[in-house]
CSV table of N, CA and C in Angstrom, one decimal:
chain,number,residue,atom,x,y,z
A,16,UNK,N,-41.4,3.4,-29.1
A,16,UNK,CA,-40.2,3.9,-28.4
A,16,UNK,C,-39.0,3.2,-29.0
A,17,UNK,N,-38.0,4.0,-29.2
A,17,UNK,CA,-36.8,3.5,-29.9
A,17,UNK,C,-35.8,2.9,-28.8
A,18,UNK,N,-35.3,1.8,-29.1
A,18,UNK,CA,-34.4,1.1,-28.1
A,18,UNK,C,-33.0,1.5,-28.5
A,19,UNK,N,-32.3,2.3,-27.7
A,19,UNK,CA,-31.0,2.7,-28.0
A,19,UNK,C,-30.0,1.8,-27.2
A,20,UNK,N,-29.0,1.4,-27.9
A,20,UNK,CA,-28.0,0.5,-27.3
A,20,UNK,C,-26.9,1.3,-26.8
A,21,UNK,N,-26.5,1.0,-25.5
A,21,UNK,CA,-25.4,1.7,-24.9
A,21,UNK,C,-24.1,1.3,-25.5
A,22,UNK,N,-23.1,2.2,-25.6
A,22,UNK,CA,-21.8,1.8,-26.1
A,22,UNK,C,-20.9,1.4,-24.9
A,23,UNK,N,-20.4,0.2,-24.9
A,23,UNK,CA,-19.6,-0.3,-23.9
A,23,UNK,C,-18.1,-0.1,-24.3
A,24,UNK,N,-17.3,0.2,-23.3
A,24,UNK,CA,-15.9,0.3,-23.5
A,24,UNK,C,-15.1,-0.6,-22.6
A,25,UNK,N,-14.0,-1.1,-23.0
A,25,UNK,CA,-13.2,-1.9,-22.1
A,25,UNK,C,-12.4,-1.0,-21.2
A,26,UNK,N,-11.7,-1.7,-20.2
A,26,UNK,CA,-11.0,-0.9,-19.1
A,26,UNK,C,-9.9,0.0,-19.7
A,27,UNK,N,-9.2,-0.5,-20.7
A,27,UNK,CA,-8.1,0.3,-21.3
A,27,UNK,C,-8.6,1.5,-21.9
A,28,UNK,N,-9.8,1.4,-22.6
A,28,UNK,CA,-10.4,2.6,-23.3
A,28,UNK,C,-10.8,3.6,-22.2
A,29,UNK,N,-11.4,3.1,-21.1
A,29,UNK,CA,-11.8,4.0,-20.0
A,29,UNK,C,-10.6,4.7,-19.4
A,30,UNK,N,-9.5,4.0,-19.2
A,30,UNK,CA,-8.3,4.6,-18.7
A,30,UNK,C,-7.9,5.8,-19.6
A,31,UNK,N,-7.9,5.5,-20.9
A,31,UNK,CA,-7.6,6.6,-21.8
A,31,UNK,C,-8.5,7.8,-21.7
A,32,UNK,N,-9.8,7.5,-21.6
A,32,UNK,CA,-10.8,8.6,-21.5
A,32,UNK,C,-10.6,9.4,-20.2
A,33,UNK,N,-10.4,8.7,-19.1
A,33,UNK,CA,-10.3,9.3,-17.8
A,33,UNK,C,-9.0,9.9,-17.5
A,34,UNK,N,-7.9,9.3,-17.9
A,34,UNK,CA,-6.5,9.7,-17.4
A,34,UNK,C,-5.7,10.2,-18.6
A,35,UNK,N,-6.1,10.0,-19.8
A,35,UNK,CA,-5.3,10.4,-21.0
A,35,UNK,C,-4.6,9.2,-21.6
A,36,UNK,N,-4.1,9.4,-22.8
A,36,UNK,CA,-3.4,8.3,-23.4
A,36,UNK,C,-2.1,7.9,-22.7
A,37,UNK,N,-1.7,6.6,-22.9
A,37,UNK,CA,-0.5,6.1,-22.4
A,37,UNK,C,0.7,7.0,-22.8
A,38,UNK,N,1.5,7.3,-21.8
A,38,UNK,CA,2.7,8.1,-22.1
A,38,UNK,C,2.5,9.6,-21.9
A,39,UNK,N,1.3,10.1,-21.6
A,39,UNK,CA,1.1,11.5,-21.3
A,39,UNK,C,1.4,11.7,-19.8
A,40,UNK,N,1.8,12.9,-19.5
A,40,UNK,CA,2.2,13.2,-18.1
A,40,UNK,C,1.0,12.9,-17.1
A,41,UNK,N,-0.2,13.2,-17.6
A,41,UNK,CA,-1.4,13.0,-16.7
A,41,UNK,C,-1.6,11.5,-16.4
A,42,UNK,N,-1.4,10.7,-17.5
A,42,UNK,CA,-1.6,9.3,-17.3
A,42,UNK,C,-0.5,8.7,-16.4
A,43,UNK,N,0.8,9.1,-16.7
A,43,UNK,CA,1.9,8.7,-15.9
A,43,UNK,C,1.7,9.0,-14.4
A,44,UNK,N,1.3,10.2,-14.1
A,44,UNK,CA,1.1,10.6,-12.8
A,44,UNK,C,0.0,9.8,-12.1
A,45,UNK,N,-1.1,9.5,-12.8
A,45,UNK,CA,-2.2,8.7,-12.2
A,45,UNK,C,-1.8,7.3,-12.0
A,46,UNK,N,-1.0,6.7,-12.9
A,46,UNK,CA,-0.6,5.4,-12.8
A,46,UNK,C,0.4,5.3,-11.6
A,47,UNK,N,1.3,6.2,-11.5
A,47,UNK,CA,2.2,6.2,-10.3
A,47,UNK,C,1.5,6.3,-9.0
A,48,UNK,N,0.5,7.2,-8.9
A,48,UNK,CA,-0.3,7.3,-7.7
A,48,UNK,C,-1.0,6.0,-7.4
A,49,UNK,N,-1.6,5.4,-8.4
A,49,UNK,CA,-2.3,4.2,-8.2
A,49,UNK,C,-1.4,3.1,-7.7
A,50,UNK,N,-0.2,3.0,-8.3
A,50,UNK,CA,0.8,2.0,-7.9
A,50,UNK,C,1.1,2.2,-6.4
A,51,UNK,N,1.3,3.5,-6.0
A,51,UNK,CA,1.6,3.7,-4.5
A,51,UNK,C,0.5,3.3,-3.6
A,52,UNK,N,-0.8,3.5,-4.1
A,52,UNK,CA,-1.9,3.1,-3.3
A,52,UNK,C,-2.0,1.6,-3.2
A,53,UNK,N,-1.8,0.9,-4.3
A,53,UNK,CA,-1.8,-0.6,-4.2
A,53,UNK,C,-0.7,-1.1,-3.3
A,54,UNK,N,0.5,-0.5,-3.4
A,54,UNK,CA,1.6,-0.9,-2.5
A,54,UNK,C,1.2,-0.7,-1.1
A,55,UNK,N,0.7,0.5,-0.7
A,55,UNK,CA,0.3,0.8,0.6
A,55,UNK,C,-0.8,-0.2,1.1
A,56,UNK,N,-1.7,-0.6,0.2
A,56,UNK,CA,-2.7,-1.6,0.6
A,56,UNK,C,-2.1,-2.9,0.9
A,57,UNK,N,-1.2,-3.3,0.0
A,57,UNK,CA,-0.5,-4.6,0.2
A,57,UNK,C,0.3,-4.7,1.5
A,58,UNK,N,1.0,-3.6,1.8
A,58,UNK,CA,1.7,-3.6,3.1
A,58,UNK,C,0.8,-3.6,4.3
A,59,UNK,N,-0.3,-2.9,4.1
A,59,UNK,CA,-1.4,-3.0,5.2
A,59,UNK,C,-1.9,-4.3,5.4
A,60,UNK,N,-2.2,-5.0,4.3
A,60,UNK,CA,-2.7,-6.4,4.4
A,60,UNK,C,-1.7,-7.3,5.1
A,61,UNK,N,-0.4,-7.2,4.8
A,61,UNK,CA,0.7,-8.0,5.4
A,61,UNK,C,0.7,-7.7,6.9
A,62,UNK,N,0.6,-6.5,7.3
A,62,UNK,CA,0.5,-6.1,8.7
A,62,UNK,C,-0.7,-6.7,9.4
A,63,UNK,N,-1.8,-6.6,8.8
A,63,UNK,CA,-3.1,-7.1,9.4
A,63,UNK,C,-3.0,-8.6,9.5
A,64,UNK,N,-2.6,-9.3,8.4
A,64,UNK,CA,-2.6,-10.8,8.5
A,64,UNK,C,-1.6,-11.3,9.5
A,65,UNK,N,-0.5,-10.7,9.6
A,65,UNK,CA,0.5,-11.1,10.6
A,65,UNK,C,0.1,-10.8,12.0
A,66,UNK,N,-0.5,-9.6,12.2
A,66,UNK,CA,-1.0,-9.2,13.5
A,66,UNK,C,-2.0,-10.3,14.0
A,67,UNK,N,-3.0,-10.6,13.1
A,67,UNK,CA,-4.0,-11.6,13.5
A,67,UNK,C,-3.4,-13.0,13.7
A,68,UNK,N,-2.4,-13.3,12.9
A,68,UNK,CA,-1.7,-14.6,13.1
A,68,UNK,C,-1.1,-14.7,14.5
A,69,UNK,N,-0.7,-13.6,15.0
A,69,UNK,CA,-0.1,-13.6,16.4
A,69,UNK,C,-1.1,-13.3,17.5
A,70,UNK,N,-2.4,-13.2,17.1
A,70,UNK,CA,-3.5,-13.0,18.0
A,70,UNK,C,-3.3,-11.7,18.8
A,71,UNK,N,-2.8,-10.6,18.1
A,71,UNK,CA,-2.7,-9.3,18.7
A,71,UNK,C,-3.8,-8.4,18.2
A,72,UNK,N,-4.2,-7.6,19.2
A,72,UNK,CA,-5.1,-6.5,18.8
A,72,UNK,C,-4.3,-5.4,18.2
A,73,UNK,N,-5.0,-4.4,17.6
A,73,UNK,CA,-4.3,-3.2,17.1
A,73,UNK,C,-3.7,-2.5,18.3
A,74,UNK,N,-4.4,-2.4,19.4
A,74,UNK,CA,-3.8,-1.7,20.6
A,74,UNK,C,-2.6,-2.4,21.0
A,75,UNK,N,-2.6,-3.8,21.1
A,75,UNK,CA,-1.4,-4.5,21.6
A,75,UNK,C,-0.2,-4.3,20.7
A,76,UNK,N,-0.4,-4.3,19.3
A,76,UNK,CA,0.7,-4.1,18.4
A,76,UNK,C,1.2,-2.7,18.6
A,77,UNK,N,0.2,-1.7,18.7
A,77,UNK,CA,0.6,-0.3,18.9
A,77,UNK,C,1.5,-0.1,20.1
A,78,UNK,N,1.1,-0.8,21.2
A,78,UNK,CA,1.9,-0.8,22.5
A,78,UNK,C,3.3,-1.3,22.3
A,79,UNK,N,3.4,-2.4,21.5
A,79,UNK,CA,4.8,-3.0,21.2
A,79,UNK,C,5.6,-2.0,20.4
A,80,UNK,N,5.0,-1.3,19.6
A,80,UNK,CA,5.7,-0.4,18.6
A,80,UNK,C,5.9,1.0,19.2
A,81,UNK,N,5.0,1.4,20.1
A,81,UNK,CA,5.1,2.8,20.7
A,81,UNK,C,4.2,3.8,19.9
A,82,UNK,N,3.2,3.3,19.3
A,82,UNK,CA,2.2,4.2,18.6
A,82,UNK,C,0.8,3.8,19.0
A,83,UNK,N,-0.1,4.7,18.7
A,83,UNK,CA,-1.5,4.5,19.1
A,83,UNK,C,-2.2,3.5,18.1
A,84,UNK,N,-3.3,3.0,18.6
A,84,UNK,CA,-4.1,2.0,17.8
A,84,UNK,C,-4.5,2.7,16.5
A,85,UNK,N,-4.8,3.9,16.5
A,85,UNK,CA,-5.3,4.6,15.3
A,85,UNK,C,-4.2,4.6,14.2
A,86,UNK,N,-2.9,4.6,14.6
A,86,UNK,CA,-1.8,4.6,13.7
A,86,UNK,C,-1.7,3.2,13.0
A,87,UNK,N,-1.9,2.1,13.9
A,87,UNK,CA,-1.9,0.8,13.3
A,87,UNK,C,-3.1,0.6,12.4
A,88,UNK,N,-4.3,1.1,12.7
A,88,UNK,CA,-5.4,1.1,11.8
A,88,UNK,C,-5.1,1.7,10.5
A,89,UNK,N,-4.5,2.9,10.5
A,89,UNK,CA,-4.2,3.6,9.3
A,89,UNK,C,-3.2,2.8,8.4
A,90,UNK,N,-2.2,2.2,9.1
A,90,UNK,CA,-1.3,1.4,8.3
A,90,UNK,C,-2.0,0.2,7.7
A,91,UNK,N,-2.9,-0.5,8.4
A,91,UNK,CA,-3.6,-1.6,7.9
A,91,UNK,C,-4.5,-1.3,6.7
A,92,UNK,N,-5.0,0.0,6.7
A,92,UNK,CA,-5.9,0.4,5.6
A,92,UNK,C,-5.1,1.1,4.5
A,93,UNK,N,-3.8,1.2,4.6
A,93,UNK,CA,-3.0,1.8,3.6
A,93,UNK,C,-3.1,3.3,3.6
A,94,UNK,N,-3.4,3.9,4.7
A,94,UNK,CA,-3.6,5.4,4.8
A,94,UNK,C,-2.6,6.0,5.7
A,95,UNK,N,-2.4,7.2,5.7
A,95,UNK,CA,-1.5,7.9,6.6
A,95,UNK,C,-0.1,7.9,6.1
A,96,UNK,N,0.7,8.8,6.7
A,96,UNK,CA,2.1,8.9,6.5
A,96,UNK,C,2.8,8.2,7.6
A,97,UNK,N,3.8,7.3,7.3
A,97,UNK,CA,4.5,6.6,8.3
A,97,UNK,C,6.0,6.8,8.0
A,98,UNK,N,6.8,7.0,9.1
A,98,UNK,CA,8.2,7.1,8.9
A,98,UNK,C,8.8,5.7,8.9
A,99,UNK,N,10.0,5.6,8.2
A,99,UNK,CA,10.7,4.4,8.1
A,99,UNK,C,11.0,3.7,9.4
A,100,UNK,N,11.5,4.4,10.4
A,100,UNK,CA,11.7,3.7,11.7
A,100,UNK,C,10.5,3.1,12.3
A,101,UNK,N,9.3,3.7,12.1
A,101,UNK,CA,8.1,3.1,12.7
A,101,UNK,C,7.7,1.9,11.9
A,102,UNK,N,7.8,1.9,10.6
A,102,UNK,CA,7.4,0.7,9.9
A,102,UNK,C,8.4,-0.4,10.2
A,103,UNK,N,9.6,-0.1,10.4
A,103,UNK,CA,10.6,-1.2,10.8
A,103,UNK,C,10.2,-1.8,12.1
A,104,UNK,N,9.8,-0.9,13.1
A,104,UNK,CA,9.4,-1.4,14.4
A,104,UNK,C,8.2,-2.3,14.3
A,105,UNK,N,7.2,-1.9,13.4
A,105,UNK,CA,6.0,-2.7,13.2
A,105,UNK,C,6.4,-4.1,12.7
A,106,UNK,N,7.2,-4.2,11.7
A,106,UNK,CA,7.6,-5.5,11.2
A,106,UNK,C,8.4,-6.3,12.1
A,107,UNK,N,9.3,-5.6,12.9
A,107,UNK,CA,10.0,-6.4,13.9
A,107,UNK,C,9.1,-6.9,15.0
A,108,UNK,N,8.1,-6.1,15.4
A,108,UNK,CA,7.2,-6.5,16.4
A,108,UNK,C,6.3,-7.7,15.9
A,109,UNK,N,6.2,-7.8,14.6
A,109,UNK,CA,5.4,-8.9,14.0
A,109,UNK,C,6.3,-10.2,13.8
A,110,UNK,N,7.6,-10.1,14.1
A,110,UNK,CA,8.5,-11.2,14.0
A,110,UNK,C,9.2,-11.4,12.7
A,111,UNK,N,9.2,-10.4,11.9
A,111,UNK,CA,10.0,-10.5,10.6
A,111,UNK,C,11.4,-10.4,11.0
A,112,UNK,N,12.2,-11.4,10.6
A,112,UNK,CA,13.6,-11.4,11.0
A,112,UNK,C,14.5,-10.3,10.4
A,113,UNK,N,14.2,-9.9,9.2
A,113,UNK,CA,15.0,-8.9,8.6
A,113,UNK,C,14.3,-8.3,7.4
A,114,UNK,N,14.8,-7.2,6.9
A,114,UNK,CA,14.3,-6.6,5.7
A,114,UNK,C,15.4,-5.8,5.0
A,115,UNK,N,15.3,-5.7,3.7
A,115,UNK,CA,16.3,-4.9,3.0
A,115,UNK,C,15.6,-4.0,2.0
A,116,UNK,N,16.2,-2.8,1.8
A,116,UNK,CA,15.8,-1.9,0.9
A,116,UNK,C,16.5,-2.1,-0.4
A,117,UNK,N,15.8,-2.5,-1.5
A,117,UNK,CA,16.4,-2.7,-2.8
A,117,UNK,C,16.7,-1.4,-3.5
A,118,UNK,N,18.0,-1.1,-3.8
A,118,UNK,CA,18.4,0.2,-4.4
A,118,UNK,C,18.3,0.1,-5.9
A,119,UNK,N,17.9,-1.0,-6.4
A,119,UNK,CA,17.7,-1.1,-7.9
A,119,UNK,C,18.9,-1.3,-8.7
A,120,UNK,N,20.1,-1.3,-8.2
A,120,UNK,CA,21.3,-1.4,-9.0
A,120,UNK,C,22.1,-2.7,-8.5
A,121,UNK,N,21.3,-3.6,-8.0
A,121,UNK,CA,22.0,-4.8,-7.5
A,121,UNK,C,22.4,-4.7,-6.0
A,122,UNK,N,22.3,-3.5,-5.5
A,122,UNK,CA,22.7,-3.3,-4.1
A,122,UNK,C,21.4,-3.2,-3.2
A,123,UNK,N,21.6,-3.4,-1.9
A,123,UNK,CA,20.5,-3.2,-1.0
A,123,UNK,C,21.0,-2.8,0.4
A,124,UNK,N,20.2,-2.2,1.2
A,124,UNK,CA,20.5,-1.7,2.5
A,124,UNK,C,19.7,-2.5,3.5
A,125,UNK,N,20.3,-3.1,4.5
A,125,UNK,CA,19.5,-3.8,5.5
A,125,UNK,C,18.8,-2.7,6.4
A,126,UNK,N,17.5,-3.0,6.6
A,126,UNK,CA,16.8,-2.0,7.5
A,126,UNK,C,16.9,-2.4,8.9
A,127,UNK,N,17.1,-3.6,9.3
A,127,UNK,CA,17.3,-4.0,10.6
A,127,UNK,C,18.0,-5.4,10.6
């Protein structure tokens, strides 16, 4: 029996195979989508960690914000669509003193 060796590829090669070469519209779209998912995950983790720090259940945080427990769960898991006023209420309920939206040109807008 012949022993065939598998060909291994590094992660960058696999991205090229799956999503296309760097700079192609397909690759750019996939990387933009992946970046959004990572950001949503990180926001969700910040919400979960701070909710737990305050010893709040998802239901209790939802009551403070005026949304259902399921909405808090979706936020914590980086899923669902949330409106800016709701996310502001969540972070205010968690005790964040302020937040600003960076406009990228040296200017920012206070969110609360």
